[in-house]
mmCIF file of C-alpha atoms in Angstrom:
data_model
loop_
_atom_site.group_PDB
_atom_site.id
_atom_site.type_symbol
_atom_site.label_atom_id
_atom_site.label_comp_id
_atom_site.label_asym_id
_atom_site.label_seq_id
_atom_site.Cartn_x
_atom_site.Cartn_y
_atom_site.Cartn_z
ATOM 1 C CA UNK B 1 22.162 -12.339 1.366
ATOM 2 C CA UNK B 2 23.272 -8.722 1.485
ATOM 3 C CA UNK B 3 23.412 -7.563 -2.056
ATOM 4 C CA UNK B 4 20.988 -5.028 -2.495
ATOM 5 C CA UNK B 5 18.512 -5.139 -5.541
ATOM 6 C CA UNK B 6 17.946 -9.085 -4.725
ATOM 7 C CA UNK B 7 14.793 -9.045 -2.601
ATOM 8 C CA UNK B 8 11.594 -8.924 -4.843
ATOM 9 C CA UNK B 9 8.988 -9.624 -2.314
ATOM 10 C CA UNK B 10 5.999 -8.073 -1.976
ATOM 11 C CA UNK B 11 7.247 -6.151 1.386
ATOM 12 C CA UNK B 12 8.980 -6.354 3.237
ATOM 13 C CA UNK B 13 11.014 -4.620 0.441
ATOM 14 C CA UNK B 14 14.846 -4.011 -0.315
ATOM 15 C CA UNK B 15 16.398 -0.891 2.007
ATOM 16 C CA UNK B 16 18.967 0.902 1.081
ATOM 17 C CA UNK B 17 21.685 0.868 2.552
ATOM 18 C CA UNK B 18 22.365 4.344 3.411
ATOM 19 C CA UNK B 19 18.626 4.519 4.791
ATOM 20 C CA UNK B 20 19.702 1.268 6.825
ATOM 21 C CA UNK B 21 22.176 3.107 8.296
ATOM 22 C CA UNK B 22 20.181 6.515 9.120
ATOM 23 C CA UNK B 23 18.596 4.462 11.616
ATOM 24 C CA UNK B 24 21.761 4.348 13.597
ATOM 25 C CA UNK B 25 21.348 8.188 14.566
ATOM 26 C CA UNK B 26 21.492 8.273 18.044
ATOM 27 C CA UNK B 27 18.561 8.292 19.750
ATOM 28 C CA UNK B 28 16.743 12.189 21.157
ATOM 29 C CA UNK B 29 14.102 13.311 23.072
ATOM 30 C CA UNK B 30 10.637 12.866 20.183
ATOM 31 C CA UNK B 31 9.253 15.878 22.287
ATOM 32 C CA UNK B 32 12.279 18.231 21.509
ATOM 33 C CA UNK B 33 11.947 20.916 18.890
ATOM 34 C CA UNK B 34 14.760 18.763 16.950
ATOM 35 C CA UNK B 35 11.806 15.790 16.241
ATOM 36 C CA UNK B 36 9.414 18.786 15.718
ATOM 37 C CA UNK B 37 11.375 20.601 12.880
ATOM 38 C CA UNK B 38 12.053 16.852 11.672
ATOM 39 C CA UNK B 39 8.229 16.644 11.120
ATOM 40 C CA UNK B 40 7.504 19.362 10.271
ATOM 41 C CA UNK B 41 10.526 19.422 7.049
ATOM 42 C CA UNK B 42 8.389 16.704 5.930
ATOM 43 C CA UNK B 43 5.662 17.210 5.224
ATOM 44 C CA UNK B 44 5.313 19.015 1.814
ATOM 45 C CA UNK B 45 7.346 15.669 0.442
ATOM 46 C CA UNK B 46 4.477 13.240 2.033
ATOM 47 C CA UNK B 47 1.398 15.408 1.205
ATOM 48 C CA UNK B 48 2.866 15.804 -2.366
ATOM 49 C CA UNK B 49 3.382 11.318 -1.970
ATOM 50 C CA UNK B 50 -0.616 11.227 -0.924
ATOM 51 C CA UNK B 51 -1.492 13.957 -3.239
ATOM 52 C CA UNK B 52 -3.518 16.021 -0.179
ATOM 53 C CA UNK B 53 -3.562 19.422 1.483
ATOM 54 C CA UNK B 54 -4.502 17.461 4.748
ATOM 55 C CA UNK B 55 -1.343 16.501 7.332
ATOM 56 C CA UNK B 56 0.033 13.054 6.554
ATOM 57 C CA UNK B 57 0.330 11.809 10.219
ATOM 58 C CA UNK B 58 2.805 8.432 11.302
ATOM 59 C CA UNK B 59 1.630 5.603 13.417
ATOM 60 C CA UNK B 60 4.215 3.658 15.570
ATOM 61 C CA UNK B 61 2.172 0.260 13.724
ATOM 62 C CA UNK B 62 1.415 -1.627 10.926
ATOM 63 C CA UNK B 63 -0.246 -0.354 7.993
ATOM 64 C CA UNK B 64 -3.110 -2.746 9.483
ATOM 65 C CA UNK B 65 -3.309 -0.643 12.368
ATOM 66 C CA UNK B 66 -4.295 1.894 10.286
ATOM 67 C CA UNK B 67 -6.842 0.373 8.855
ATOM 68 C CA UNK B 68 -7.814 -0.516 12.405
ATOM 69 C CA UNK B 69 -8.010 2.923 13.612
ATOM 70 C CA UNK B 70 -10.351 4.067 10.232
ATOM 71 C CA UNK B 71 -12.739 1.327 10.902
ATOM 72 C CA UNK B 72 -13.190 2.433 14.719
ATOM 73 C CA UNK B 73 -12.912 5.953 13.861
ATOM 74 C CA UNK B 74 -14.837 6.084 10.484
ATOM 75 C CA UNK B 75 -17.137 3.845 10.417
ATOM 76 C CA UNK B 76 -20.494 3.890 12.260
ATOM 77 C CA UNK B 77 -22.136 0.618 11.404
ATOM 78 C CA UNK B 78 -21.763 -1.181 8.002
ATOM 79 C CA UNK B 79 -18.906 -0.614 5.811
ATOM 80 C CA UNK B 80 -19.230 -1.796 2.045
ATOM 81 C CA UNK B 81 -15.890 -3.848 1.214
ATOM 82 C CA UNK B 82 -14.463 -5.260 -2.397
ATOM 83 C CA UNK B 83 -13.043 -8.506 -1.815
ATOM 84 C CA UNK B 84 -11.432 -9.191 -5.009
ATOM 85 C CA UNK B 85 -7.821 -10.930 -3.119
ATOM 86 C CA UNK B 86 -6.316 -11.424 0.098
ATOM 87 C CA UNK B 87 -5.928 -8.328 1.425
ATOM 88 C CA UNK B 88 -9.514 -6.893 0.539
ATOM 89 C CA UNK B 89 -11.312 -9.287 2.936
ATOM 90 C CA UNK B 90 -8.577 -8.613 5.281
ATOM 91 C CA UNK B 91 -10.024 -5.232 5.531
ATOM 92 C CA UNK B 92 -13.727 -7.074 5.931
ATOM 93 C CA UNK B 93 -12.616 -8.732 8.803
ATOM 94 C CA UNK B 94 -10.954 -6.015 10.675
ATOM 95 C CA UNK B 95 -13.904 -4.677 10.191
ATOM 96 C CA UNK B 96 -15.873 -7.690 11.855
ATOM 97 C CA UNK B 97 -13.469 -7.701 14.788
ATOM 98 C CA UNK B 98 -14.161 -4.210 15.487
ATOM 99 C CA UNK B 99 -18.083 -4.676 16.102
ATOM 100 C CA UNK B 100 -19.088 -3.357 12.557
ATOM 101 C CA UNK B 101 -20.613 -5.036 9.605
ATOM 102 C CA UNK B 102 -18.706 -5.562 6.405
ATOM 103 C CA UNK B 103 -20.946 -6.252 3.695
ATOM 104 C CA UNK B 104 -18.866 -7.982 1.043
ATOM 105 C CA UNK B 105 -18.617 -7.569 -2.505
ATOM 106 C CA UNK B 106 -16.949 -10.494 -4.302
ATOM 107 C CA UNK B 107 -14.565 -10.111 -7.672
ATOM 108 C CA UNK B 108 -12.874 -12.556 -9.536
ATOM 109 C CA UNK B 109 -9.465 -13.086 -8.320
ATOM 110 C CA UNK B 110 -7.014 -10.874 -10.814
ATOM 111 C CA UNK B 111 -10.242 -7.973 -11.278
ATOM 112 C CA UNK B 112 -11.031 -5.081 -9.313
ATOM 113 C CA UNK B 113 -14.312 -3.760 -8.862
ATOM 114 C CA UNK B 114 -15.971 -1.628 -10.972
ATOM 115 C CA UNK B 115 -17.951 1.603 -10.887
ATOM 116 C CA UNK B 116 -20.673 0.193 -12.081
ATOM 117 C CA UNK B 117 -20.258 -2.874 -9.574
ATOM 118 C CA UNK B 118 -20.094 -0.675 -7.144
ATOM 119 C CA UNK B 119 -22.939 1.659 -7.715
ATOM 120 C CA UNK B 120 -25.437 -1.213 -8.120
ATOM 121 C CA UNK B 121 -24.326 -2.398 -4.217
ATOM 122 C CA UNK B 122 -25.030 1.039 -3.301
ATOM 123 C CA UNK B 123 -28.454 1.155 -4.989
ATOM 124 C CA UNK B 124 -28.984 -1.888 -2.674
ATOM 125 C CA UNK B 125 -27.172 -1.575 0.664
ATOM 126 C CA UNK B 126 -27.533 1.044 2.938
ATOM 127 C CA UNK B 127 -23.708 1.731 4.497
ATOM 128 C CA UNK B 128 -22.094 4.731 5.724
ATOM 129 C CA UNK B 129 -18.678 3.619 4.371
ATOM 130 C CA UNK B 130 -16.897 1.965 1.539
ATOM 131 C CA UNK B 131 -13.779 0.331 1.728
ATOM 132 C CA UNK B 132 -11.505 -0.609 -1.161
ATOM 133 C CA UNK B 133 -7.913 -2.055 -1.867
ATOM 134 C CA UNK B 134 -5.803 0.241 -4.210
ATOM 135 C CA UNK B 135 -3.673 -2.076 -5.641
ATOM 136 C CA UNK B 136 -4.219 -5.669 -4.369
ATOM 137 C CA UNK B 137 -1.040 -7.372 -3.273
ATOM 138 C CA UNK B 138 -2.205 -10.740 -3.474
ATOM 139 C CA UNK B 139 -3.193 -10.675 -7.384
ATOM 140 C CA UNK B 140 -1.475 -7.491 -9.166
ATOM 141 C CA UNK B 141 -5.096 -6.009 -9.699
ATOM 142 C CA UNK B 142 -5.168 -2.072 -9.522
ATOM 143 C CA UNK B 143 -8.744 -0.547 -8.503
ATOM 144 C CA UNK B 144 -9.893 2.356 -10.478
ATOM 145 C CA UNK B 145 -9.927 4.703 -7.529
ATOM 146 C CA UNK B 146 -10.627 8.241 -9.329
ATOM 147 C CA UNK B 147 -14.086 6.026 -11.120
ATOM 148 C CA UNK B 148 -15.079 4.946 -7.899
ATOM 149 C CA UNK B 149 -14.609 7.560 -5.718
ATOM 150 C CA UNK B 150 -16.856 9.519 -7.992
ATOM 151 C CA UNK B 151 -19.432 6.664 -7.472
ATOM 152 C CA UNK B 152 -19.195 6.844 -3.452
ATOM 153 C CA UNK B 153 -19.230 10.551 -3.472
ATOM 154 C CA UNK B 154 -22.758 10.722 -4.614
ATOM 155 C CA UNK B 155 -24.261 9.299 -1.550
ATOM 156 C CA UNK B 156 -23.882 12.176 0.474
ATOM 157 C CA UNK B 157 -22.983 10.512 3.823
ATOM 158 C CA UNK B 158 -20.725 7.471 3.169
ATOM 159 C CA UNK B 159 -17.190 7.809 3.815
ATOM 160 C CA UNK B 160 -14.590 5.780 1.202
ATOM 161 C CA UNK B 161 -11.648 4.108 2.778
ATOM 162 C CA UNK B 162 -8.861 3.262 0.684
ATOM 163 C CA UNK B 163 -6.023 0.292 1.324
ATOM 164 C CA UNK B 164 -2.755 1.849 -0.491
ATOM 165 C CA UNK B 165 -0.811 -0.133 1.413
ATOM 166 C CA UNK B 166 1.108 -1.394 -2.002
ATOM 167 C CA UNK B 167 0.113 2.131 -4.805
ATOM 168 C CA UNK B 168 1.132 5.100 -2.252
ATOM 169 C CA UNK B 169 4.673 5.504 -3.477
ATOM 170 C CA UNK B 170 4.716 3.671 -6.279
ATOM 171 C CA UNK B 171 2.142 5.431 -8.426
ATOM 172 C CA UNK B 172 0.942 9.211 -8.334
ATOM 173 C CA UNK B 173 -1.664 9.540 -5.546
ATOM 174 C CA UNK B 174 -4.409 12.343 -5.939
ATOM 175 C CA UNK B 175 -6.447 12.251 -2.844
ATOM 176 C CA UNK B 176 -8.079 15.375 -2.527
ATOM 177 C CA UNK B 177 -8.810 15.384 -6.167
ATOM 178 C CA UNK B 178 -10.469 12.030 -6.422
ATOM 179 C CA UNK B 179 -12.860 13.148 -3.434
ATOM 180 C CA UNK B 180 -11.438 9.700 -1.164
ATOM 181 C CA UNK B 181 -11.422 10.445 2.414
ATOM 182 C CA UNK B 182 -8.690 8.006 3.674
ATOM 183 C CA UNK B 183 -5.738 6.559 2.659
ATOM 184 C CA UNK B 184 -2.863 4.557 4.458
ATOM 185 C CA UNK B 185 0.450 2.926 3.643
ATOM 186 C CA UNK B 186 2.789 1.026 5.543
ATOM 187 C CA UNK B 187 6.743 1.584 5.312
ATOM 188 C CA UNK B 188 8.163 -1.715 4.155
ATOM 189 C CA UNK B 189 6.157 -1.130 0.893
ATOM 190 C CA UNK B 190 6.876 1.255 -1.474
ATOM 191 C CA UNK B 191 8.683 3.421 0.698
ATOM 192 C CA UNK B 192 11.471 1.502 0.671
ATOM 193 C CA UNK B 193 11.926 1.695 4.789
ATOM 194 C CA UNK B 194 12.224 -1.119 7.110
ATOM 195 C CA UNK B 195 8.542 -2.662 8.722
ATOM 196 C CA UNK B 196 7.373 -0.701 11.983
ATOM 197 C CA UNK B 197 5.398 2.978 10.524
ATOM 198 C CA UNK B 198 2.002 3.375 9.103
ATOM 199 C CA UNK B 199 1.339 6.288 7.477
ATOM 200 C CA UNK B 200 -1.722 8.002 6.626
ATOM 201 C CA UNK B 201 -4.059 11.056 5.523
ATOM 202 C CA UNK B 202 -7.667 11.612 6.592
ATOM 203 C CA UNK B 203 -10.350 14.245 4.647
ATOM 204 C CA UNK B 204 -12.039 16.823 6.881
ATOM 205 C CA UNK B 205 -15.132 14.937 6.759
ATOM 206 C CA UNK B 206 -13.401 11.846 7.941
ATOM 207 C CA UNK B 207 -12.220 13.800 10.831
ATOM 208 C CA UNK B 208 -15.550 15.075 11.444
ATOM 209 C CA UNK B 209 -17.078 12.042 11.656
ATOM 210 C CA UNK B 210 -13.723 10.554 13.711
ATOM 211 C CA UNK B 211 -14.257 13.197 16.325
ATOM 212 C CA UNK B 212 -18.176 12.129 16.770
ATOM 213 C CA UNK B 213 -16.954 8.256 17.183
ATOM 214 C CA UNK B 214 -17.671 6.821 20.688
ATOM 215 C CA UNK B 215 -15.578 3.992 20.172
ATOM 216 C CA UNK B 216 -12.949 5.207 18.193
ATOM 217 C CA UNK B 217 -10.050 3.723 20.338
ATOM 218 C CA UNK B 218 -7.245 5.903 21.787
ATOM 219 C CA UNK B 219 -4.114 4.665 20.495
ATOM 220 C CA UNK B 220 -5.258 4.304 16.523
ATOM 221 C CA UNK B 221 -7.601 7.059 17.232
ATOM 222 C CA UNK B 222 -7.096 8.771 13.738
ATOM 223 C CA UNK B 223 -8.609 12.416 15.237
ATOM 224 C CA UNK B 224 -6.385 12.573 17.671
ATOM 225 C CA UNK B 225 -3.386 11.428 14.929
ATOM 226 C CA UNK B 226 -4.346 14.752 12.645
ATOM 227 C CA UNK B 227 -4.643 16.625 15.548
ATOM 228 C CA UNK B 228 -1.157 16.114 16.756
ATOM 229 C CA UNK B 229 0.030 15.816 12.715
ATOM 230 C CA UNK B 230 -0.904 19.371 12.570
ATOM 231 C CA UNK B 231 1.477 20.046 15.728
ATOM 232 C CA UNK B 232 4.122 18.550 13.725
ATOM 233 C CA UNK B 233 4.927 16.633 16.545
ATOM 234 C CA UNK B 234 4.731 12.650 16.947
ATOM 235 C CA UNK B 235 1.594 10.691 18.990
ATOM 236 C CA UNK B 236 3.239 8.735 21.654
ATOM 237 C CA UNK B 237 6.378 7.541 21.348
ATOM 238 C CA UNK B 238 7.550 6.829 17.978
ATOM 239 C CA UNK B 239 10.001 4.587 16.137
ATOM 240 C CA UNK B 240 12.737 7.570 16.132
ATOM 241 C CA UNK B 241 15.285 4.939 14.221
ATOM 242 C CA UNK B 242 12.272 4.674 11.295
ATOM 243 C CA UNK B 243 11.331 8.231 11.623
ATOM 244 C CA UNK B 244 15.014 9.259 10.454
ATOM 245 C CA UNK B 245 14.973 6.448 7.804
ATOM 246 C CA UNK B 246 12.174 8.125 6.551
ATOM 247 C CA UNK B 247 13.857 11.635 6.607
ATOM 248 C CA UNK B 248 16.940 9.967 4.915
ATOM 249 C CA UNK B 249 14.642 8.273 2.146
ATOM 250 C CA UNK B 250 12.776 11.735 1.485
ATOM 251 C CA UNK B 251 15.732 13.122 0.715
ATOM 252 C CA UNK B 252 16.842 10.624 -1.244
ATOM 253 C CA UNK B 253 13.794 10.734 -3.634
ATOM 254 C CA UNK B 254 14.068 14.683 -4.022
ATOM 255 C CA UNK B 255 18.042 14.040 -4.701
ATOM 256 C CA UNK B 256 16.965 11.918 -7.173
ATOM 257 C CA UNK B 257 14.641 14.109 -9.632
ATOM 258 C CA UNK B 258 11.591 13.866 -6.948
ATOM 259 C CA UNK B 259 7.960 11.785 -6.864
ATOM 260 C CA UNK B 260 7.333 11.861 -10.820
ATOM 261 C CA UNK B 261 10.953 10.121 -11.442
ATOM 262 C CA UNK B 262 9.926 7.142 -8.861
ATOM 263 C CA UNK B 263 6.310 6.845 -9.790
ATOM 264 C CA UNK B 264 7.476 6.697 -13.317
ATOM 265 C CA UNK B 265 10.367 4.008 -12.428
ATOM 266 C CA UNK B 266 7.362 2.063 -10.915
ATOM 267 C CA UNK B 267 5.530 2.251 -13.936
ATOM 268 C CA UNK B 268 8.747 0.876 -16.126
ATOM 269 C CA UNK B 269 9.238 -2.288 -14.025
ATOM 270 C CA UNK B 270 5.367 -3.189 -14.860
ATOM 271 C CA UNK B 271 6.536 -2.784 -18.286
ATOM 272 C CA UNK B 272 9.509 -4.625 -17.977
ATOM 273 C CA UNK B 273 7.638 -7.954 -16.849
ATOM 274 C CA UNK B 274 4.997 -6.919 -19.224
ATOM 275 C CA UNK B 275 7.190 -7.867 -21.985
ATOM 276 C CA UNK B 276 8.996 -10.575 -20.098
ATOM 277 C CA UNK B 277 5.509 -12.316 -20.581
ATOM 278 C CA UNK B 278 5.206 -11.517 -23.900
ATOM 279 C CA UNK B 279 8.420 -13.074 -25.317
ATOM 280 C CA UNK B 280 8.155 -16.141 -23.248
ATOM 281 C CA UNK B 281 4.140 -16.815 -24.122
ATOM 282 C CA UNK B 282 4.251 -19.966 -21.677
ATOM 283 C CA UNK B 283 3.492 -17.550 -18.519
ATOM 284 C CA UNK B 284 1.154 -14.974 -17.958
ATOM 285 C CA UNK B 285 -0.107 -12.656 -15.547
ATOM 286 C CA UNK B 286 -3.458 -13.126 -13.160
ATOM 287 C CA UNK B 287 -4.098 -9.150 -13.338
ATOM 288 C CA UNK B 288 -5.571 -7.837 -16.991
ATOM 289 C CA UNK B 289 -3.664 -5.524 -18.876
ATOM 290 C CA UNK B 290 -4.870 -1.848 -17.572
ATOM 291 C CA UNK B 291 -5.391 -2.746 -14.614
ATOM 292 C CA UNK B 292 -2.209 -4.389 -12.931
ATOM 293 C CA UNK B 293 -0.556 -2.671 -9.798
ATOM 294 C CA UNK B 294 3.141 -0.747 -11.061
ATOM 295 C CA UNK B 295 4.130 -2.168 -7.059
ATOM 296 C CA UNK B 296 3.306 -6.039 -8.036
ATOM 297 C CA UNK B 297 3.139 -8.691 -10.315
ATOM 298 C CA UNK B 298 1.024 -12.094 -10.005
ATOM 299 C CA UNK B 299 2.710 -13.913 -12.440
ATOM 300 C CA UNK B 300 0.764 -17.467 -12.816
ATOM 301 C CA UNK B 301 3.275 -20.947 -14.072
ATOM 302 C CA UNK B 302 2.151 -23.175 -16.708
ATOM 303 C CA UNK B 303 -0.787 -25.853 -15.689
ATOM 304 C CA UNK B 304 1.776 -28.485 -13.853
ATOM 305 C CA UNK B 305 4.282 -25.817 -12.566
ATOM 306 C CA UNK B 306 5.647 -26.251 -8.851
ATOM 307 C CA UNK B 307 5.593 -22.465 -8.025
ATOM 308 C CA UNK B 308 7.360 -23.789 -4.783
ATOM 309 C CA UNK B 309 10.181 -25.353 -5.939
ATOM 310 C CA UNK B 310 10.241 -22.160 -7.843
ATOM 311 C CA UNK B 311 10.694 -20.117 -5.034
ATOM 312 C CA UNK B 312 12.997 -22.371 -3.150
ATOM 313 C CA UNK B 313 15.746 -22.365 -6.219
ATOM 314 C CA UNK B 314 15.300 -18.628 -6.580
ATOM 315 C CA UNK B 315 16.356 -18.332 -3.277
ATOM 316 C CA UNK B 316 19.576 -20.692 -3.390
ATOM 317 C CA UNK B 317 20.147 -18.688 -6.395
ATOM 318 C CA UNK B 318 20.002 -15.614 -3.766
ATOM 319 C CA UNK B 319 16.972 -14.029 -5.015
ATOM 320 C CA UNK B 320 13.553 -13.424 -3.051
ATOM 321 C CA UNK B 321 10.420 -13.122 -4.804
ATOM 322 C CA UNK B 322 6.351 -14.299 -2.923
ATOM 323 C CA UNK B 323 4.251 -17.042 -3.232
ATOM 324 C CA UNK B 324 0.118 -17.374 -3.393
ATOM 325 C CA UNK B 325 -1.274 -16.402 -0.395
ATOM 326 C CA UNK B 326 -4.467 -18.158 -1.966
ATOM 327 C CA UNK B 327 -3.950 -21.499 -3.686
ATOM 328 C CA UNK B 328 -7.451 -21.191 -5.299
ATOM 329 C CA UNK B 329 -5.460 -18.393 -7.801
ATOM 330 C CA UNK B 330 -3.482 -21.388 -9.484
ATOM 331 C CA UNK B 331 0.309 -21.932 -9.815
ATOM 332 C CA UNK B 332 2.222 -18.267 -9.085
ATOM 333 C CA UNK B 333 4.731 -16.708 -7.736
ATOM 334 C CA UNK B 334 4.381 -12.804 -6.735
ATOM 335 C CA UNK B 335 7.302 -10.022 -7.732
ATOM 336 C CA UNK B 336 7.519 -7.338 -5.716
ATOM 337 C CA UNK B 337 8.724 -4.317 -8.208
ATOM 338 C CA UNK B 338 8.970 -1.610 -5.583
ATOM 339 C CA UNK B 339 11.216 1.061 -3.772
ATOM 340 C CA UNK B 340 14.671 1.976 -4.562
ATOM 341 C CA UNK B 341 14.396 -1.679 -6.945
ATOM 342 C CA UNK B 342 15.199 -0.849 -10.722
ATOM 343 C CA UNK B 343 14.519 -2.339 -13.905
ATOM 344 C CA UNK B 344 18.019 -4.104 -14.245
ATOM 345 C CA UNK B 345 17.469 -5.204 -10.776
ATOM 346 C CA UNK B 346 14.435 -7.123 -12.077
ATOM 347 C CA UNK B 347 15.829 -8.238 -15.307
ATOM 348 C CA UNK B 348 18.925 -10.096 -13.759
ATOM 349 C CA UNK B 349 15.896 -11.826 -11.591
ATOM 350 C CA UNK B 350 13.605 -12.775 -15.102
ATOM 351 C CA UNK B 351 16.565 -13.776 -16.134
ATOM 352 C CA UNK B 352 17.557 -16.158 -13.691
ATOM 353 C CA UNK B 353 13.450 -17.294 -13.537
ATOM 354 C CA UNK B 354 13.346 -18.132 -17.355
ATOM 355 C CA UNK B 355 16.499 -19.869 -16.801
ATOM 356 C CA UNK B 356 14.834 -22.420 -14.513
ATOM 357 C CA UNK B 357 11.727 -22.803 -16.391
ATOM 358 C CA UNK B 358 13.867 -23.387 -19.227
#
């Protein structure tokens, strides 16, 4: 399948294919003051992405290493984590792996927590961090991060972690406004690059507390990843083929009008399944409307549907969309809306889907 615009699934995502082919630069020293100036060029386009004054720093990893690296580094004992989908106890159990304690706080499948959810576990647990996915990729539910943020930053010592792995690039990110102290992403998401970089941002006071950890790790130490950030030059050696992708995509987005013009192509796609569900009235989505992820949709099959089968045309048919990742959230399939994807990329797909359900 190499027509571009035909891969709707929830990341890996579609690449362009001029940022394919930036990756064929030849290869250069990552110490030289070429990778340096390469860093350093941009910056101002990822700290406007994550919406912070604070260096956006790349790891040669998974957006799960991370997430790795801010439970080792940020948190001391118990972390506080909303496990609303998937990916939310995900973070829970990194958590567990790493020696800490992730108190859980359940939400119905399709929700995200609330402020007020949130403050009543804080009233009750004693933690020194909360952890929280943006915009859950299992269910299409987007957290209120500005409402809860102000929620964690009344306890004066408890850090709050935030999973964007599926809203940083796909929605306007205000970090250092909304008082959250870390956020990662990983590249095959909305950034529209191939899988292999995690990038992230860290507050002062999650640095603080980073550079205090005894067993923060070494290679997802996040300290030592702002440290080096601020040296504009890369921690160990990097994915230099990804790292020019990602210069080639930057560009790309300020070519094309900048971060408001992609966030707000983001936010038409939502709309443009919105009213795909409308008209057809026999589908519906598992997220509630105000609160659904512009990144992805969860979009749940009559009672008696065979999401599989689904799937399985849609991709003889040359198109690529998800399925559940928990069977407990009924019969759905998952549409990735993300990247350098377009509206009348996804309306030749609905097309094509309310063709088979006739």
């Amino acid at each position: 399948m190499s027509d571009f615009g035909r891969n709707f699934l929830p990341g890996p995502t579609d690449v362009h294919p001029e940022v394919l082919a930036a990756q064929l630069t030849p290869m250069f020293s990552h110490r030289s003051k070429r990778m340096q100036e390469i860093l350093a060029a941009m910056q101002p386009s990822l700290q406007e992405c994550f919406g912070t004054a604070q260096p956006v720093f790349l790891s040669t990893s998974s957006a799960t290493g991370l997430i790795e690296g801010a439970v080792r580094s940020g948190v001391r004992q118990r972390v506080l984590v909303a496990t609303g989908g998937y990916f939310g106890e995900y973070f829970a159990k990194t958590a567990e792996h790493c020696g800490k304690q992730a108190l859980r706080i359940p939400v119905e499948p399709g929700r995200a927590i609330t402020a007020e959810q949130l403050a009543a576990a804080l009233d009750t647990h004693k933690v020194d961090a909360v952890a929280v996915v943006h915009s859950e990729s299992s269910t299409g539910a987007l957290a209120d991060i500005p409402a809860l943020a102000k929620v964690v930053r009344a306890k004066s010592d408890v850090l709050f972690l935030v999973d964007g792995v599926t809203s940083v690039g796909a929605m306007p990110i205000l970090m250092d406004a909304w008082g959250v102290d870390f956020y990662c992403t990983g590249s095959q998401k909305a950034m529209a690059l191939p899988p292999g970089l995690g990038l992230g941002a860290a507050s002062e006071r999650f640095v603080a507390r980073a550079s205090q950890q005894r067993d923060a790790g070494f290679y997802l130490s996040i300290a030592r990843m702002v440290s080096i950030a601020r040296q504009n030059l890369p921690i160990w050696t990097p994915a230099v083929s990804l790292i020019m992708a990602l210069e080639c995509q930057l560009a790309r987005i300020a070519r094309d009008g900048g971060w408001p013009i992609r966030w707000a192509r983001h936010r038409a796609m939502l709309g443009t399944v919105e009213r795909w569900i409308t008209a057809r009235g026999d589908v519906k989505l598992l997220a509630p409307e105000g609160a659904r992820s512009p990144a992805i949709s969860s979009v749940l099959l009559p009672d008696g549907a065979d999401p599989a089968g689904l799937i399985r045309t849609l991709e003889e048919r040359g198109y690529l969309v998800g399925g559940a990742l928990d069977p407990s959230h009924g019969p759905l399939f998952r549409i990735g809306h993300m990247g350098d994807l377009t509206p009348a990329h996804l309306e030749g797909l609905l097309a094509v889907v309310s063709e088979l359900l006739g």
